[in-house]
Short mmCIF file of C-alpha atoms and ligand atoms in Angstrom, two decimals:
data_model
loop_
_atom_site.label_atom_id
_atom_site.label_comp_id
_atom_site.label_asym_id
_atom_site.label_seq_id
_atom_site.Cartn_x
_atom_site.Cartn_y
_atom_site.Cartn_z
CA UNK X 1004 0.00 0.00 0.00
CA UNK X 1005 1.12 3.50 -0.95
CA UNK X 1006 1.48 6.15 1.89
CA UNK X 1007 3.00 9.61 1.24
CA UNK X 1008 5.53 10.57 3.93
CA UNK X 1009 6.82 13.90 5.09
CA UNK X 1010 10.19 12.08 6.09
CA UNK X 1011 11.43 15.48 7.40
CA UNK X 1012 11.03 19.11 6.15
CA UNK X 1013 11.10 19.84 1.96
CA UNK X 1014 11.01 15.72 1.72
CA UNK X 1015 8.22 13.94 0.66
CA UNK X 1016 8.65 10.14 0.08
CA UNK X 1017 5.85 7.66 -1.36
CA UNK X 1018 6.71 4.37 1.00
CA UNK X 1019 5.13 1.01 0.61
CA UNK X 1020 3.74 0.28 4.30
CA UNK X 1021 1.54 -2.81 5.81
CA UNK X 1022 -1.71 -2.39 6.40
CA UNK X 1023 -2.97 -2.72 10.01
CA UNK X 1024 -5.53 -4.77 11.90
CA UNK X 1025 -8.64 -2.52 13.69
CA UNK X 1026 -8.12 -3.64 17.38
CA UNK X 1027 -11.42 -2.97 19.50
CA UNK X 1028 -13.83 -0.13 18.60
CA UNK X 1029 -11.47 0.50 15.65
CA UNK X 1030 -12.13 0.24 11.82
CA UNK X 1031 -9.87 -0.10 8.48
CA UNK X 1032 -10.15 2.29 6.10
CA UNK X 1033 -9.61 1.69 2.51
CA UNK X 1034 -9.21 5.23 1.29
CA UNK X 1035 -10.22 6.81 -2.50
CA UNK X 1036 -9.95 10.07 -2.14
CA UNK X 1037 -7.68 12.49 -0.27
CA UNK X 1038 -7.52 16.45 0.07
CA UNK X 1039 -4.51 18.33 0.00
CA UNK X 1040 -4.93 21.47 2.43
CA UNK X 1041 -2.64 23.90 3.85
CA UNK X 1042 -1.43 22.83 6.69
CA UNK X 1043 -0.03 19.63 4.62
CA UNK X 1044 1.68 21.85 3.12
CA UNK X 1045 3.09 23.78 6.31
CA UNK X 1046 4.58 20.35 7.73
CA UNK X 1047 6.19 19.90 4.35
CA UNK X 1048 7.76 23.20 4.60
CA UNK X 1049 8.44 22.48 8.27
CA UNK X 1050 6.55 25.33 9.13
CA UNK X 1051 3.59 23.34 11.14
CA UNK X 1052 4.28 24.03 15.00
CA UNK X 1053 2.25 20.78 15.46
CA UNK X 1054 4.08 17.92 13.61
CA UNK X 1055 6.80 15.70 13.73
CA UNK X 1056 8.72 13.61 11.47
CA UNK X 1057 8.13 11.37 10.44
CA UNK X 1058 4.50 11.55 9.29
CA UNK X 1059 2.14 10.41 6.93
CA UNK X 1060 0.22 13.43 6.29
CA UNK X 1061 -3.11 14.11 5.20
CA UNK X 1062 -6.39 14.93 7.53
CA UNK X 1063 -9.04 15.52 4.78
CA UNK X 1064 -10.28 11.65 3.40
CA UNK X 1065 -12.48 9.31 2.66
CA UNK X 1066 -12.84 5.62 1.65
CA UNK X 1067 -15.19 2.49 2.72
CA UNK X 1068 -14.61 0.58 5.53
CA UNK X 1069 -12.35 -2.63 5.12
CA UNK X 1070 -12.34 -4.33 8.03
CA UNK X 1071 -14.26 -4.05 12.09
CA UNK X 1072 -12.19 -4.31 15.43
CA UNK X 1073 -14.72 -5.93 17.91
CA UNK X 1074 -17.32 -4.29 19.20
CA UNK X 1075 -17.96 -1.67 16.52
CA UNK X 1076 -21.74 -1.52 15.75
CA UNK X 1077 -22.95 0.66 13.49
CA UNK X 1078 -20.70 0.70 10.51
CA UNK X 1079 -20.42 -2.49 7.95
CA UNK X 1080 -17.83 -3.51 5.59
CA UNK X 1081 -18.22 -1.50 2.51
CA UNK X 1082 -19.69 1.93 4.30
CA UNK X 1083 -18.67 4.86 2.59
CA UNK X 1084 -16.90 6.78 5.34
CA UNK X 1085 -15.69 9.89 5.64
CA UNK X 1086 -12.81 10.42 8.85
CA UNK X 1087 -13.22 12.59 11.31
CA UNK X 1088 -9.56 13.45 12.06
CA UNK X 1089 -10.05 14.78 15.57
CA UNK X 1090 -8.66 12.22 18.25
CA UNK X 1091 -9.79 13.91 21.80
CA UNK X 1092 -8.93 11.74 24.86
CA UNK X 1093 -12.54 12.23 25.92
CA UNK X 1094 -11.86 12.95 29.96
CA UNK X 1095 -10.11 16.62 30.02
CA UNK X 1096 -12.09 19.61 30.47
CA UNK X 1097 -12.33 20.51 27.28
CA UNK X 1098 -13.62 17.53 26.59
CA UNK X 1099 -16.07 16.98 29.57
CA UNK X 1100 -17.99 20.21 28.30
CA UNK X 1101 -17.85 19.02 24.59
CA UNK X 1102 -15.16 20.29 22.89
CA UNK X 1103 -13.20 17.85 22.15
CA UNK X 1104 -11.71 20.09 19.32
CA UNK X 1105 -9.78 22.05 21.73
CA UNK X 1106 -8.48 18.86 24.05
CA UNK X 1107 -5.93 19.41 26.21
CA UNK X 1108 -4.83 15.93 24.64
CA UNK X 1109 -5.78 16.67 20.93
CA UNK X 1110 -4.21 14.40 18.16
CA UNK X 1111 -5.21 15.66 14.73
CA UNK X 1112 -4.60 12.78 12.21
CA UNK X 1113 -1.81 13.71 9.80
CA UNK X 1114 -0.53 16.28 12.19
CA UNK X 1115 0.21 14.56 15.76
CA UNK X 1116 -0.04 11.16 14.49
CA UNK X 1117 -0.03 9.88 11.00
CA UNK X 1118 -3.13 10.91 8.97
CA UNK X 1119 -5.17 9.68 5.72
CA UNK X 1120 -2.73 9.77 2.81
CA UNK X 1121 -2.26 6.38 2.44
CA UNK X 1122 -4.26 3.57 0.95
CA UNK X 1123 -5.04 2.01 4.02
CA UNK X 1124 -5.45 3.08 7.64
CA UNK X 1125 -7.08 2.29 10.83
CA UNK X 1126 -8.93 4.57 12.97
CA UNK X 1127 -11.61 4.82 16.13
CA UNK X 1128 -14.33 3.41 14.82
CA UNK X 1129 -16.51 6.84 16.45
CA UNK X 1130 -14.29 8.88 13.76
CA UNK X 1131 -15.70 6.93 10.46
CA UNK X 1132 -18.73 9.20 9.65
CA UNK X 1133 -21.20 7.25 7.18
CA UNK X 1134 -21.67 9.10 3.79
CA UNK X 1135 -24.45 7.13 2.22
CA UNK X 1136 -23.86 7.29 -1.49
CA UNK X 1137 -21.89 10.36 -1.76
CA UNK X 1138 -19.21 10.29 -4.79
CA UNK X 1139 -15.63 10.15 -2.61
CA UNK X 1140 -14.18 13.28 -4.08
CA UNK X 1141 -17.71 15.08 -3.00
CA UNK X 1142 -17.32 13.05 1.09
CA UNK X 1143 -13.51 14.14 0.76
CA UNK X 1144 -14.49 17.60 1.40
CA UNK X 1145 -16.52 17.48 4.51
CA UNK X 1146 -13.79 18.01 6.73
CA UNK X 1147 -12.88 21.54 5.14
CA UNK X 1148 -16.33 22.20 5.33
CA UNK X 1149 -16.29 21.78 8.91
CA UNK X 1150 -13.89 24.02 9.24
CA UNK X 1151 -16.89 26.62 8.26
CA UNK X 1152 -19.15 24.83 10.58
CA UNK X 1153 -17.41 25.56 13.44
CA UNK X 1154 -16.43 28.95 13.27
CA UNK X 1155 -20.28 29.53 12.36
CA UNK X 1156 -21.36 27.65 15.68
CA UNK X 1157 -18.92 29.22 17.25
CA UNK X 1158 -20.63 32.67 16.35
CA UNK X 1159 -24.25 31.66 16.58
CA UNK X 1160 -24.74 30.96 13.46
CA UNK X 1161 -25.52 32.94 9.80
CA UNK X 1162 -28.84 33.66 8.97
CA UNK X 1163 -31.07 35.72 6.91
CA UNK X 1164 -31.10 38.83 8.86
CA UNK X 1165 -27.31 38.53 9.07
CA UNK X 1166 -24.88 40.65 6.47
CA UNK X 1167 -21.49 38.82 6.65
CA UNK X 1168 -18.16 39.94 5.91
CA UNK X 1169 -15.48 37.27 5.00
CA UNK X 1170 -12.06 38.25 5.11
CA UNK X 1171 -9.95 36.18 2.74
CA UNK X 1172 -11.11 34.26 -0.31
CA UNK X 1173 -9.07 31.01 -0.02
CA UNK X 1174 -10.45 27.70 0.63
CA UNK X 1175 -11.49 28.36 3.98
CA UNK X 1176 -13.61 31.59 2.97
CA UNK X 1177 -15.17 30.09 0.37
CA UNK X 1178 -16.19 27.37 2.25
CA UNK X 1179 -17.31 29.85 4.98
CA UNK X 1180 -19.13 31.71 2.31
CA UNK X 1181 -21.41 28.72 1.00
CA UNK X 1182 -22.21 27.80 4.48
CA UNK X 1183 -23.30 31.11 5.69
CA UNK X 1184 -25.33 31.40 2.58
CA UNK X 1185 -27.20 28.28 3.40
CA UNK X 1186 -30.16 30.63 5.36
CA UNK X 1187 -29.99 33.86 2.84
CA UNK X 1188 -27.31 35.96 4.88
CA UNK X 1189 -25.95 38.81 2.43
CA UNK X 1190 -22.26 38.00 2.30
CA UNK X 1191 -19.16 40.34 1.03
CA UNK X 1192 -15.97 38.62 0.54
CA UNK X 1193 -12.82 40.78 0.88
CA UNK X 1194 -9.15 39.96 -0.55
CA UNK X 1195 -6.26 40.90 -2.57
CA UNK X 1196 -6.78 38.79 -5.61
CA UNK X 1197 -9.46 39.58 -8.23
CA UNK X 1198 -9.67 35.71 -9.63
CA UNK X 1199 -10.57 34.29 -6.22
CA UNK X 1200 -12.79 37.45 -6.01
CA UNK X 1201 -14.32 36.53 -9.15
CA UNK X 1202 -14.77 32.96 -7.71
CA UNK X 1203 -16.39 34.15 -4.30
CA UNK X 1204 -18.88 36.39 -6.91
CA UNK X 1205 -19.68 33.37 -8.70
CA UNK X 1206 -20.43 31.06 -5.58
CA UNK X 1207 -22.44 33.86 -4.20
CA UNK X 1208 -21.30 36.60 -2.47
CA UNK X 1209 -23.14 39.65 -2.42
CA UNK X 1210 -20.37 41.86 -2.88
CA UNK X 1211 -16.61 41.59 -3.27
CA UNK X 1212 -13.97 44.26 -2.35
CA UNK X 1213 -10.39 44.05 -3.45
CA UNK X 1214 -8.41 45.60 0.11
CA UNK X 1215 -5.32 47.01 -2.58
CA UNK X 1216 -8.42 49.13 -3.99
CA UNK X 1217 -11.31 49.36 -1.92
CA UNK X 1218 -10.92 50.88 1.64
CA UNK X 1219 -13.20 47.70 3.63
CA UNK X 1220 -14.53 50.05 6.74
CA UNK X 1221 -15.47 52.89 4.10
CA UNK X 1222 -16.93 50.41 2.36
CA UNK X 1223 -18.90 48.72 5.34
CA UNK X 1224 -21.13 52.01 5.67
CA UNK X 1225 -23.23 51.61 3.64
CA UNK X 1226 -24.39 47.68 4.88
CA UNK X 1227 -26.90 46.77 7.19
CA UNK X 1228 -28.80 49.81 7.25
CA UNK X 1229 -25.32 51.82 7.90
CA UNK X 1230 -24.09 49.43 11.08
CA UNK X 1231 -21.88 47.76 9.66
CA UNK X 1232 -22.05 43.79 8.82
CA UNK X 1233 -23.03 42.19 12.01
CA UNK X 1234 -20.97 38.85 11.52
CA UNK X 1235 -17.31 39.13 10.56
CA UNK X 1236 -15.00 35.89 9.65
CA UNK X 1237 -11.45 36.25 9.77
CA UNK X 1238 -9.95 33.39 7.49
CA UNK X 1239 -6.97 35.49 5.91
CA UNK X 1240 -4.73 35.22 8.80
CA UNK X 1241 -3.61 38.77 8.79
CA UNK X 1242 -3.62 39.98 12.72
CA UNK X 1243 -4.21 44.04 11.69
CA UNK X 1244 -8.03 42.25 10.47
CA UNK X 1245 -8.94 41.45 14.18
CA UNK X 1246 -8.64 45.11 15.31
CA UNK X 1247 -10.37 46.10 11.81
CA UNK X 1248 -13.16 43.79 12.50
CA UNK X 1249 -14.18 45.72 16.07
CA UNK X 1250 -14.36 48.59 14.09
CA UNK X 1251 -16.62 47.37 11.33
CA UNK X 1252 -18.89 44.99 13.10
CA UNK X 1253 -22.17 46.29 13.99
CA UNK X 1254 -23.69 46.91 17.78
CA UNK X 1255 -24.53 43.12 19.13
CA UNK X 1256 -22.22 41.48 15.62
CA UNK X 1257 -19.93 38.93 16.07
CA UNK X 1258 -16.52 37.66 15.10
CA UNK X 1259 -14.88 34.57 14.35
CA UNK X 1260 -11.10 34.39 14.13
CA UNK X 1261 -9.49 31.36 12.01
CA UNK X 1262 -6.50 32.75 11.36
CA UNK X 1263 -2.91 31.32 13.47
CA UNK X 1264 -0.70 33.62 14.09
CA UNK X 1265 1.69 33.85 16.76
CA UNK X 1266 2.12 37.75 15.73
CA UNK X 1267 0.75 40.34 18.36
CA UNK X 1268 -1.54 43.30 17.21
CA UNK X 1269 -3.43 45.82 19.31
CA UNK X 1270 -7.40 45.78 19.93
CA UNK X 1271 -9.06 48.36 21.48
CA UNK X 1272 -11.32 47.32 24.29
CA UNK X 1273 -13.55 50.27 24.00
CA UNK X 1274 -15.14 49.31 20.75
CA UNK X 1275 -15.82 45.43 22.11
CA UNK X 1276 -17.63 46.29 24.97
CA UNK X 1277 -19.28 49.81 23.36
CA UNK X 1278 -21.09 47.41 20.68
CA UNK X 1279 -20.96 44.31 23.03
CA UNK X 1280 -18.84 42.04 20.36
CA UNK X 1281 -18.73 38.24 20.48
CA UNK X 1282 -15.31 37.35 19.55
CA UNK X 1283 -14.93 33.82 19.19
CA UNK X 1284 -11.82 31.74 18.26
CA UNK X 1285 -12.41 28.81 16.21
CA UNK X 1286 -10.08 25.30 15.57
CA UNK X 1287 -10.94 22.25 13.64
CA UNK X 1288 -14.60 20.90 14.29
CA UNK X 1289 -16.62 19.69 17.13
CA UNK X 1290 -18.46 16.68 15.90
CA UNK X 1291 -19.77 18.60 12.77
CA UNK X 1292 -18.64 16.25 9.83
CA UNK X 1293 -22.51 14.81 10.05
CA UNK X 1294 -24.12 18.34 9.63
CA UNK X 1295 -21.50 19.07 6.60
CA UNK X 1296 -22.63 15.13 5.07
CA UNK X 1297 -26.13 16.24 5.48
CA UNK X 1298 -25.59 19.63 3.17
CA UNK X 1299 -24.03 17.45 0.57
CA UNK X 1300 -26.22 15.07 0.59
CA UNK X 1301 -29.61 17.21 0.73
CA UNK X 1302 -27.68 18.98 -3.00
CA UNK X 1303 -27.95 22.75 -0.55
CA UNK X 1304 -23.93 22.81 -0.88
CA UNK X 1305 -22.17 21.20 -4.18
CA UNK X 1306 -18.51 21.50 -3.09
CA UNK X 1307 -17.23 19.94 -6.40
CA UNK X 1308 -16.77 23.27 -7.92
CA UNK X 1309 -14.07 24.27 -5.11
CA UNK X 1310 -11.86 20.56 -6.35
CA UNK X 1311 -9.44 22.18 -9.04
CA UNK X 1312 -7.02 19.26 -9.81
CA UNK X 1313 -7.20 15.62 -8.88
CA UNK X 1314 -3.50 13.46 -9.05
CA UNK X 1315 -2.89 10.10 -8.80
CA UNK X 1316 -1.62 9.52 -5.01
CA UNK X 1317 1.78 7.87 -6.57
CA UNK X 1318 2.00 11.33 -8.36
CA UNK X 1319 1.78 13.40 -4.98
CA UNK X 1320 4.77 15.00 -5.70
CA UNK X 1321 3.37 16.95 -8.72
CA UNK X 1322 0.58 17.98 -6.93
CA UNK X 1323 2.50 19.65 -4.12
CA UNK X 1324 5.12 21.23 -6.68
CA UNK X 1325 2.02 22.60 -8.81
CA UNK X 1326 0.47 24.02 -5.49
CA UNK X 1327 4.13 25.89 -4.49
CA UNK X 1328 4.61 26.54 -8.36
CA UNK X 1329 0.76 27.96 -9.17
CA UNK X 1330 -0.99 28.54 -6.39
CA UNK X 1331 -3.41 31.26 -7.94
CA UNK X 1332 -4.12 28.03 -10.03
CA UNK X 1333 -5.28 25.35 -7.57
CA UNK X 1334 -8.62 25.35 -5.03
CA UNK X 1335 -8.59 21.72 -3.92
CA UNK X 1336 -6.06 19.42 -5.05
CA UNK X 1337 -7.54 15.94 -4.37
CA UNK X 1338 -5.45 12.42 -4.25
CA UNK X 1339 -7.06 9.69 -6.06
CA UNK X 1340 -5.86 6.51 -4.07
CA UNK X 1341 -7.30 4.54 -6.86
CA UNK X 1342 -9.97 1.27 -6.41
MN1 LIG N 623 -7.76 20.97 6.05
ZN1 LIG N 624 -9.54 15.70 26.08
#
């Protein structure tokens, strides 16, 4: 079986490995269909705080189930699965209050132990979420989606009274952007490139704004009845945007941070507690994959617009050089880990 290794920083390997037998409450995986995201691409660089080496990679996948440990119930042999690649240790606080996202424990597959890109794996048998009949390139991208989930659960949710801004028009704002669509929110997607712009326009947003051109807080004053939007997502990682979003967001809005980084950047307190803003950090998913399976499956979110390239997993080198090559060119990059 194939398995693409990070082996150690800039080296990725393809190594022939054995596959392994479920023990109790575990199941094998055979996996189809991998996404690349990233973060793979931050342990390959060796700029991932997280991993080690090393480590299969990969955290966004889905296959059927090959094989039962005993005492699984629940799942069969042949269930289309998609893996949940949150590992919580289930008895930390985090945990105890259900958020097992945030455990003080947490093993993300492909990060703190090795992950999905490989033809075979096992996992706990409570991380296999049934897809029904979904198409695996379609159940590969429920864990991105859940990224979305979360930050939107996080920050009560989007609906149709809501106007949204998105900051950041990658992967993870798109995805944001479809979800908070779901109820009729008016959404306005900012970034710094016009074709993912153009892509955010044609997926629905509202309105986009280009920050080298259009000033975003001049801009915002003329939403929401002149309040400004009153749910803000931060998914460009760029700290200056959390201090720009308590200055945008309306009285009572919201904001969801998904960017990581380590850099400071000053807030003022006045404007948080002058409009009484939720600020809310988001990580991964709580338990969501089901709810993101269930907008797939009901046809309210297609994500197979968002998958730009598909590579054959013993090809996995080409698909990270394209992705460091041509970024601008590439969405989703999926690995087909054949039949
Ligand atoms: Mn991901
Ligand atoms: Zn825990």
């Amino acid at each position: 079986m194939t398995a693409v290794v990070v082996e150690k920083p800039h080296q990725l390997t393809l190594r022939e490995t054995a596959p392994e037998e479920p023990r109790a409450g575990e199941v094998r995986v055979r996996v189809r269909r991998a996404g690349i995201c990233g973060s793979d691409i931050h342990i390959l660089h060796g700029t991932n705080p997280f991993a080690k080496y090393p480590r299969v990679i990969g955290h966004e996948f889905a296959g059927e189930i090959e094989a039962l440990g005993d005492g699984v119930s629940g799942l069969a042999v042949g269930d289309r699965v998609v893996v949940d690649p949150v590992v919580a240790c289930g008895h930390c606080y985090p945990c105890r209050v259900g958020r097992p996202n945030v455990c003080a424990n947490l093993e993300v597959m492909g990060v703190h132990r090795d992950g999905g890109f490989r033809s075979r794996l096992v996992v706990p048998a409570a991380n296999a979420i049934p897809v029904g009949a979904l198409p695996f390139d379609v159940a590969a991208m429920a864990e991105p989606f859940s990224i979305a989930a979360n930050v939107l659960e996080r920050t009560g949710g989007a609906h149709a009274a809501d106007t949204v801004l998105i900051y950041g028009a990658g992967m993870i704002g798109l995805t944001v952007l479809l979800a908070a669509r779901l109820e009729g929110a008016r959404c306005i997607v900012a970034d710094i490139d016009d074709a993912r712009l153009a892509r955010a326009k044609e997926i629905g947003a509202a309105r986009v704004l280009n920050v080298r051109r259009d000033n975003v807080p001049e801009a915002m004053k003329s939403e929401n009845d002149g309040l400004g939007p009153s749910l803000v997502i931060e998914a460009a990682g760029a700290p200056h945007l959390i201090d720009e979003a308590t200055r945008v967001a309306s009285p009572a809005g919201r904001i969801g941070l998904l960017g990581f980084t380590a850099e400071p950047t000053p807030i003022v307190q006045q404007e948080i507690v002058k409009k009484e803003l939720t600020i809310a950090g988001s990580r991964l998913n709580r338990h969501l994959l089901p709810r993101v399976v269930d907008w797939f499956a009901s046809g309210r979110i297609d994500p197979s617009a968002l998958v730009t390239q598909v590579f054959a997993a013993r090809d996995a080198k080409d698909a990270f050089a394209l992705i460091d090559r041509d970024p601008g060119s590439t969405m989703k990059v999926q690995l087909d880990f054949g039949d």
